[in-house]
Short mmCIF file of C-alpha atoms in Angstrom, two decimals:
data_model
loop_
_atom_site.label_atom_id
_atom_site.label_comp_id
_atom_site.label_asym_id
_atom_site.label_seq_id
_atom_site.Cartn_x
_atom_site.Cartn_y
_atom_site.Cartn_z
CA UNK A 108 0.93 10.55 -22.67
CA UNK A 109 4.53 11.36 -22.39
CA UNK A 110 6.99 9.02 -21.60
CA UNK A 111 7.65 8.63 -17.89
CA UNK A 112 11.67 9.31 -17.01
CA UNK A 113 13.44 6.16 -16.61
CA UNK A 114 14.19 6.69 -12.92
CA UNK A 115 15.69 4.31 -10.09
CA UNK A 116 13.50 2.84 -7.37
CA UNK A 117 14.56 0.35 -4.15
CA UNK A 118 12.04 -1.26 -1.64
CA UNK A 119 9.09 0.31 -3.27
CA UNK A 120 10.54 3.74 -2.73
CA UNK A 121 11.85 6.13 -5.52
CA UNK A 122 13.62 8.64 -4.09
CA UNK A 123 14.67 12.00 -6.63
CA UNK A 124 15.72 14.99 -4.68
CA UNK A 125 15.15 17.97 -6.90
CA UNK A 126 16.15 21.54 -5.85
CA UNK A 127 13.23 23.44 -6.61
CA UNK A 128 13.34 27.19 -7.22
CA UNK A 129 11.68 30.80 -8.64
CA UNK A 130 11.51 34.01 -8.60
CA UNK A 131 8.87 36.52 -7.37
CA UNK A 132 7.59 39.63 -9.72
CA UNK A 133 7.92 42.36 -7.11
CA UNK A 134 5.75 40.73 -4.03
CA UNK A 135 2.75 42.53 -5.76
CA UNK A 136 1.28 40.02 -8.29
CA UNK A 137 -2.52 38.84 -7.34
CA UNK A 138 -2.66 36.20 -5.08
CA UNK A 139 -4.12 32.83 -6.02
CA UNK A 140 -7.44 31.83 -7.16
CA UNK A 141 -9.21 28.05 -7.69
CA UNK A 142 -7.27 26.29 -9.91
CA UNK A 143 -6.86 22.42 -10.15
CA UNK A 144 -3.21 20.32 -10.43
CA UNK A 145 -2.43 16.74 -11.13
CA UNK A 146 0.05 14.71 -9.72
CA UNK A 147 1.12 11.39 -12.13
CA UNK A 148 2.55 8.27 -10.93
CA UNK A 149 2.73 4.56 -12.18
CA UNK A 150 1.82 1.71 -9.58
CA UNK A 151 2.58 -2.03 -9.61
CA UNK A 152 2.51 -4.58 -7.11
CA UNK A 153 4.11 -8.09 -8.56
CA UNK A 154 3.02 -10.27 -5.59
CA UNK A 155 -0.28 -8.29 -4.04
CA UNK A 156 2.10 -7.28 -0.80
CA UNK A 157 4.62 -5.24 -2.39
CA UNK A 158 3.29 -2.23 -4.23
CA UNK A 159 5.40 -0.15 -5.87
CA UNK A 160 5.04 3.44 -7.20
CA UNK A 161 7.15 5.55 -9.45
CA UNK A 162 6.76 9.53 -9.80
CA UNK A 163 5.95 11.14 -13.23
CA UNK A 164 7.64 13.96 -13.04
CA UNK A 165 6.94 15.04 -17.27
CA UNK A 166 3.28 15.04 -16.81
CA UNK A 167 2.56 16.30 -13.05
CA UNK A 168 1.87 19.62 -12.61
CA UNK A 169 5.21 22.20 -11.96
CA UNK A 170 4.01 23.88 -9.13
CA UNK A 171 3.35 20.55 -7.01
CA UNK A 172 6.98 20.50 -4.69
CA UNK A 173 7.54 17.46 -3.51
CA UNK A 174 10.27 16.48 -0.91
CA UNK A 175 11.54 13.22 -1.71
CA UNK A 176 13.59 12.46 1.06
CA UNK A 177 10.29 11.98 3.27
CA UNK A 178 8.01 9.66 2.57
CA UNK A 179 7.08 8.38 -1.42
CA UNK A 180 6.36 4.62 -1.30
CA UNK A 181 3.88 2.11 -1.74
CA UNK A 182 3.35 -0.23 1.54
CA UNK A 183 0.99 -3.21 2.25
CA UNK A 184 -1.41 -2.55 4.59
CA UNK A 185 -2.51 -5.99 6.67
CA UNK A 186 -3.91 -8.38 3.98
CA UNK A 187 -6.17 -6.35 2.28
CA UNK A 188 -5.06 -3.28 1.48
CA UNK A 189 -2.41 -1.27 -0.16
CA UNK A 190 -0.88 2.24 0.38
CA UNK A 191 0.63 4.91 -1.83
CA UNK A 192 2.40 7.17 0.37
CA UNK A 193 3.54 11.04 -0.53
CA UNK A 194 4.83 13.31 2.69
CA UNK A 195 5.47 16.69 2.93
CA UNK A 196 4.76 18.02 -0.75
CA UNK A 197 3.32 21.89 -0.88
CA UNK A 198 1.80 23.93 -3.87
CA UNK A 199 3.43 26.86 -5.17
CA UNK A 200 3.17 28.61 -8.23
CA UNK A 201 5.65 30.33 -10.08
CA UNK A 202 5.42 33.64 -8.58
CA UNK A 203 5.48 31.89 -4.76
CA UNK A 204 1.96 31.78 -4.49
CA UNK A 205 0.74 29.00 -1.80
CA UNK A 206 -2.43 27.19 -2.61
CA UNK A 207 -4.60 25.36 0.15
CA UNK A 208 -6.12 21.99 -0.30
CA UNK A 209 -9.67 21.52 -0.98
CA UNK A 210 -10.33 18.06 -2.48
CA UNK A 211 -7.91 15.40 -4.07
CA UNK A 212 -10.10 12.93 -6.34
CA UNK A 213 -8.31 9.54 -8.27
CA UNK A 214 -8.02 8.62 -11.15
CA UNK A 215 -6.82 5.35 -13.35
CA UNK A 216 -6.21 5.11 -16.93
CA UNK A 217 -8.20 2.38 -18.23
CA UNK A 218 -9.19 1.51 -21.85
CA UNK A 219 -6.95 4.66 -23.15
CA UNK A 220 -9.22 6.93 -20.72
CA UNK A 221 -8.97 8.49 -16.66
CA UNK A 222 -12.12 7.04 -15.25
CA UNK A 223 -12.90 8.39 -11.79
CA UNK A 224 -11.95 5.73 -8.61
CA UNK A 225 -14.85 5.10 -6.55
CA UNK A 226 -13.82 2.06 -5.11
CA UNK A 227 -10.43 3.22 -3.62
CA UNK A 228 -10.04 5.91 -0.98
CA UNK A 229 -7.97 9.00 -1.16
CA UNK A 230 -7.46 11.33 2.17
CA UNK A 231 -4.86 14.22 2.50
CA UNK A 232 -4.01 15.96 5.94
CA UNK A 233 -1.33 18.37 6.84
CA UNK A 234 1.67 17.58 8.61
CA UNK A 235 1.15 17.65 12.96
CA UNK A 236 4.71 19.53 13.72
CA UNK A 237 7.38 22.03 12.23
CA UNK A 238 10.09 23.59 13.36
CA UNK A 239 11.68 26.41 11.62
CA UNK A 240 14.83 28.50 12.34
CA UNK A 241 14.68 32.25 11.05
CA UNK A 242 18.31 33.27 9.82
CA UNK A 243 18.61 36.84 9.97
CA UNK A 244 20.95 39.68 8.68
CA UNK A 245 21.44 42.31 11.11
CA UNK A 246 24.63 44.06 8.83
CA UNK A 247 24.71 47.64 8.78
CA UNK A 248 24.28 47.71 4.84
CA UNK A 249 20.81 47.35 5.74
CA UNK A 250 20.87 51.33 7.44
CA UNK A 251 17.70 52.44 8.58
CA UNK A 252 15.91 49.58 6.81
CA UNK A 253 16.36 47.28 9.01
CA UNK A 254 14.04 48.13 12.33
CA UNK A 255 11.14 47.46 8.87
CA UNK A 256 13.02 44.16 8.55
CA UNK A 257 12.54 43.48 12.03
CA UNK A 258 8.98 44.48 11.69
CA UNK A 259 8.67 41.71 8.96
CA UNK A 260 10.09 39.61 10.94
CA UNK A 261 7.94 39.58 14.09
CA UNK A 262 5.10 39.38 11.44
CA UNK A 263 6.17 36.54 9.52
CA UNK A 264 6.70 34.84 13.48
CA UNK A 265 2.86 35.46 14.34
CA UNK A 266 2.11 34.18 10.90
CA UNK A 267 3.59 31.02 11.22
CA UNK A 268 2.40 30.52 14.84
CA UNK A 269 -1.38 31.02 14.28
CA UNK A 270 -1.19 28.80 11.10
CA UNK A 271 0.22 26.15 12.81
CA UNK A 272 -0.83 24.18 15.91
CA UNK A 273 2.28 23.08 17.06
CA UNK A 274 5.39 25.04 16.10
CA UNK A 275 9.22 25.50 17.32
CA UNK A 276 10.89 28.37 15.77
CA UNK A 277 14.17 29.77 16.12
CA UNK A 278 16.56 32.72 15.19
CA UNK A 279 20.12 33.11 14.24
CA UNK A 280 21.07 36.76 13.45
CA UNK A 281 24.04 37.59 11.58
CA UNK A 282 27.09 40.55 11.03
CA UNK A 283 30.28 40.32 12.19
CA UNK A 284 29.75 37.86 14.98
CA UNK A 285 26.82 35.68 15.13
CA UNK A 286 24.28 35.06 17.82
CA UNK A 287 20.64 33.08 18.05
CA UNK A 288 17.58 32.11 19.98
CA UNK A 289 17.15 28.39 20.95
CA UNK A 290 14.08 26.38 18.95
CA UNK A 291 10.96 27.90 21.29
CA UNK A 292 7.02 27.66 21.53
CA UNK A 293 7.03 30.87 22.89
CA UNK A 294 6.10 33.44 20.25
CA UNK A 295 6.53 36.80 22.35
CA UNK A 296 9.57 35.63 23.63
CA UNK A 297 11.44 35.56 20.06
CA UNK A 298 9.55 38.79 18.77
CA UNK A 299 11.07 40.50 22.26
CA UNK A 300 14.32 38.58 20.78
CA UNK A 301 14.17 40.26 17.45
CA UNK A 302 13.43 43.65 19.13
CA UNK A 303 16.67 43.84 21.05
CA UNK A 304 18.51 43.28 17.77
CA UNK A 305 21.21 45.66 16.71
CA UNK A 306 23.25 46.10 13.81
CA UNK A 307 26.90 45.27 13.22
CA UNK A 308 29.91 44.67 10.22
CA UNK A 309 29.97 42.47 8.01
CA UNK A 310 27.90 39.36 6.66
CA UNK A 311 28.57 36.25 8.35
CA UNK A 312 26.31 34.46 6.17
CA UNK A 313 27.58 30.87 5.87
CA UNK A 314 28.22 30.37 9.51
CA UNK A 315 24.95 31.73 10.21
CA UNK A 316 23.40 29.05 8.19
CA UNK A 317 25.48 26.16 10.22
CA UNK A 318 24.44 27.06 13.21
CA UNK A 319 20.50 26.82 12.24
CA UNK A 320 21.50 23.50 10.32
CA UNK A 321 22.27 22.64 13.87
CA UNK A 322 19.60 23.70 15.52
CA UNK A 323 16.95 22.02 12.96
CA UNK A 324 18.59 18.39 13.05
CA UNK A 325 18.30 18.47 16.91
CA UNK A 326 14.54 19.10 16.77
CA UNK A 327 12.52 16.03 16.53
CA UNK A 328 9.72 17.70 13.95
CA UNK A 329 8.32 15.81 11.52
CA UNK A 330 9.22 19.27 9.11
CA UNK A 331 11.96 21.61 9.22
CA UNK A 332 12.86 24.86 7.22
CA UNK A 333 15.35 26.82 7.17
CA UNK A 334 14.25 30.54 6.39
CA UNK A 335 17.23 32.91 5.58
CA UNK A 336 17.01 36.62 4.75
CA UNK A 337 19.80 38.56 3.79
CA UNK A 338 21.11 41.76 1.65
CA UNK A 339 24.36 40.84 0.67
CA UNK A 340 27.31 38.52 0.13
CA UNK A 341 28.99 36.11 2.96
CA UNK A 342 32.23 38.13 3.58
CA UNK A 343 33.36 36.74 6.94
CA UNK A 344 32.78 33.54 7.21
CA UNK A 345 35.29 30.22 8.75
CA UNK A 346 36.95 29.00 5.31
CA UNK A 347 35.76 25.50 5.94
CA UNK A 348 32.11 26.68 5.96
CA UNK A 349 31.19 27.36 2.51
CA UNK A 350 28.21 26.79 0.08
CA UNK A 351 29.16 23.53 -0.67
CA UNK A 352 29.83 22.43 2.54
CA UNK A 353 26.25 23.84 3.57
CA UNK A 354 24.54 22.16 0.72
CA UNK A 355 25.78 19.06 1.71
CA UNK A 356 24.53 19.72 5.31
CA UNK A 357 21.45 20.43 4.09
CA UNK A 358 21.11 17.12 1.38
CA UNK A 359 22.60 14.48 3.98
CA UNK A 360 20.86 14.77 7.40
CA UNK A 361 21.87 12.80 10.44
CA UNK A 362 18.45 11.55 11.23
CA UNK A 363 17.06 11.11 7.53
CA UNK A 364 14.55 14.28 7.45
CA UNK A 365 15.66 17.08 5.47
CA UNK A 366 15.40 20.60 5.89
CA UNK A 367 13.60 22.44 3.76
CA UNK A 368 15.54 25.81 2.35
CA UNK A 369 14.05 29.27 1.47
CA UNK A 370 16.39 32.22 0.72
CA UNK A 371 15.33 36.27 0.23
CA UNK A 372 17.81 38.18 -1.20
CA UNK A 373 17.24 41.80 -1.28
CA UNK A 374 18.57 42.84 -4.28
CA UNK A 375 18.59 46.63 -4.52
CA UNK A 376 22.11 47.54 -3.66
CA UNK A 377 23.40 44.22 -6.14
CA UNK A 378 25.19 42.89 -3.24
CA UNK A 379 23.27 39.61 -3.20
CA UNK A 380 24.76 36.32 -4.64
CA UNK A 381 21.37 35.41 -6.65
CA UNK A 382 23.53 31.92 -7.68
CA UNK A 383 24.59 30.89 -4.42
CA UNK A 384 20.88 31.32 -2.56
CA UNK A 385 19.25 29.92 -5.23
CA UNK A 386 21.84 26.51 -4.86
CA UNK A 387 21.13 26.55 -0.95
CA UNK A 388 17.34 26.45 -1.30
CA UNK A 389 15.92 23.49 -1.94
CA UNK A 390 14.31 19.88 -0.92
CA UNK A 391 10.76 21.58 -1.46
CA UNK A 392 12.31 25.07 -0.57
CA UNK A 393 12.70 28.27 -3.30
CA UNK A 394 14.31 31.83 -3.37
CA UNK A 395 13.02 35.41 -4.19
CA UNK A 396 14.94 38.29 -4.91
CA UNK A 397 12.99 41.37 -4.44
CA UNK A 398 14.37 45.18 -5.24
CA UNK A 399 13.05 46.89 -2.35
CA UNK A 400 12.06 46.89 1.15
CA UNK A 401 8.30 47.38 0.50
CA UNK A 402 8.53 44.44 -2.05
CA UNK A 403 10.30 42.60 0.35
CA UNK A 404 7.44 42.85 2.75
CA UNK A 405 4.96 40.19 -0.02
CA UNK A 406 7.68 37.85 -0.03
CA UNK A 407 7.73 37.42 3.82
CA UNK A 408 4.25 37.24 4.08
CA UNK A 409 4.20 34.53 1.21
CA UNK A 410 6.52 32.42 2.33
CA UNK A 411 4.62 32.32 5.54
CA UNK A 412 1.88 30.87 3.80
CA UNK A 413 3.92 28.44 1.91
CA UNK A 414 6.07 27.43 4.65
CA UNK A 415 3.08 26.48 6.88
CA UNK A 416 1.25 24.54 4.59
CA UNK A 417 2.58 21.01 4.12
CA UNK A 418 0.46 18.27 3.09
CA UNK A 419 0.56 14.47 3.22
CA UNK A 420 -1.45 12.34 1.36
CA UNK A 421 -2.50 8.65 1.66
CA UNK A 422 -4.45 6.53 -1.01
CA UNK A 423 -5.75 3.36 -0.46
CA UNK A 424 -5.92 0.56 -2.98
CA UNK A 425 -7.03 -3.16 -2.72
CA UNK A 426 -3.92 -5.83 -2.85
CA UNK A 427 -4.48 -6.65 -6.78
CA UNK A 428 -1.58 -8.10 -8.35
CA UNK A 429 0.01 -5.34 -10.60
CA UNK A 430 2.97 -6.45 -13.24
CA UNK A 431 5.63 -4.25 -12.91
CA UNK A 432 5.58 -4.50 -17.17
CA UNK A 433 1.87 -2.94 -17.42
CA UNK A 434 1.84 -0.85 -14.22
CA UNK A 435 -1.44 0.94 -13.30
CA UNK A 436 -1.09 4.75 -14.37
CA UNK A 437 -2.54 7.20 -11.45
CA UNK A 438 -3.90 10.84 -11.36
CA UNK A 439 -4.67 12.40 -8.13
CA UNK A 440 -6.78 15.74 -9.44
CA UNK A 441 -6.32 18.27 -6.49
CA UNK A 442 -8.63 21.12 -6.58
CA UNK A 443 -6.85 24.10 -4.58
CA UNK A 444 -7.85 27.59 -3.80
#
């Protein structure tokens, strides 16, 4: 095996906040197929009620995204049990395919070899609540492209509402000035929204992006993404609102859940700022910078998919005493279609 990264941990929590990101083909690659990943980690628990677990990031499997600022501990449970604890982590593959969860089975390395756990219980579910805030450019470099923006739009809105059971979504829409739609259950009522949109100068990008910062760390949702689309480059933004600035917003949230970042650039007049999306998505989030309008189309449905499916999973262990020097080395095998 390779050697795990020598990483910090505190109260049986290792927290490493990576911002994960790639690109899609063209929005017309195949979609995916069964295929199994692995997720690593090392486990110890010094007095049989504090377990503690550290993430192997060399040997698990790229496209598992895990957000570290949820959950990603080990915790006692009464005096029996034990816990390992991952929250909010999504499959994606490199061309922003989304995989669904069919089985998780456990493994630990014993004599040099992964022998199957049969005594200890593994269980995945996906998370109860989201809410998500739909950034949207309404600039007039978009021309006559933009009532099949809106389309995708109101698409990628049904999308997320019949995948979910219990959703908030809002909009922010962007040019010169910028407006939105409050966090709502009501689906119709922000596709009527996005109907009534029209066009204007400029690309108020950054400010756009505050105000559905805003609007996310008001909701209470146990998940919340922020879903930007755009064409070109912030031009009329406050000064004080900048990329940094937002990245910070978006790494240090008030009430300790982060948001989730995904970013499509439309690329085919070059006016996008591939750099600066890519930066602002992130804590489980990605970018894609399609050419054209049609490609643009994939992408939207895709990151439907991936946005909606968030997983949790929870593996139970007896309350064996672990040394921290010769931890217990895990596999969770996920089979995924």
């Amino acid at each position: 095996m390779k050697l795990l990264k020598n990483l910090p941990f505190a109260k049986g929590v290792l927290f490493l906040v990576p911002f994960l990101f790639f690109a899609c083909n063209s929005g017309k690659d195949p979609g995916p197929s069964g295929k199994t990943f692995e997720i690593y980690i090392d486990f110890w628990n010094t007095y049989g009620t504090n377990p503690k677990i550290r993430f192997d990031e060399l040997n698990t499997s790229r496209e598992v995204k895990i957000d570290f600022s949820k959950t990603f501990e080990g915790v006692a449970e009464g005096n029996t049990f034990t816990k390992v604890l991952i929250d909010n982590f999504r499959i994606v593959d490199n061309n922003a395919n989304n995989y669904n969860i069919k089985d998780i089975t456990a493994y630990e390395l014993r004599d040099e070899k992964w022998k199957k756990d049969v005594e200890f219980t593994m269980s995945y579910s996906q998370s109860e609540d989201i809410s998500v805030v739909l950034v949207l450019d309404r600039s007039e470099s978009l021309g006559e492209d933009f009532s099949t923006i809106k389309s995708y739009a109101n698409d990628f809105i049904d999308k997320i509402f019949s995948e979910r059971q219990s959703v908030k979504m809002g909009i922010v829409d962007f040019a010169d000035d910028v407006k939105g739609h409050p966090l709502t259950s009501d689906k119709e009522d922000l596709k009527d929204y996005v109907n009534s949109l029209q066009q204007g100068k400029f690309t108020t990008l950054y400010n756009a992006m505050d105000m559905g910062i805003d609007m996310l760390q008001d909701s209470g949702s146990q998940s919340k993404v922020l879903f930007v689309f755009t064409d070109g480059t912030d031009n009329n933004s406050s000064p004080n609102v900048d990329s940094d600035y937002l990245l910070g917003r978006l790494q240090n949230t008030k009430d300790g859940i982060s948001i989730s970042s995904f970013a499509i650039g439309l690329d085919g007049n070059g006016g996008v700022d591939k750099n600066i999306l890519t930066k602002l998505s992130g804590n489980g989030g990605t970018s894609s910078f399609p050419k054209t309008v049609s490609e643009a189309k994939g992408v939207f449905e895709k990151f439907s998919k991936v946005i909606s499916t968030v997983y949790s999973l929870e593996y139970l262990r007896n309350q064996q005493i672990i040394p921290r020097e010769k931890p217990a080395k895990l596999k969770f095998e996920i089979t995924a279609e």
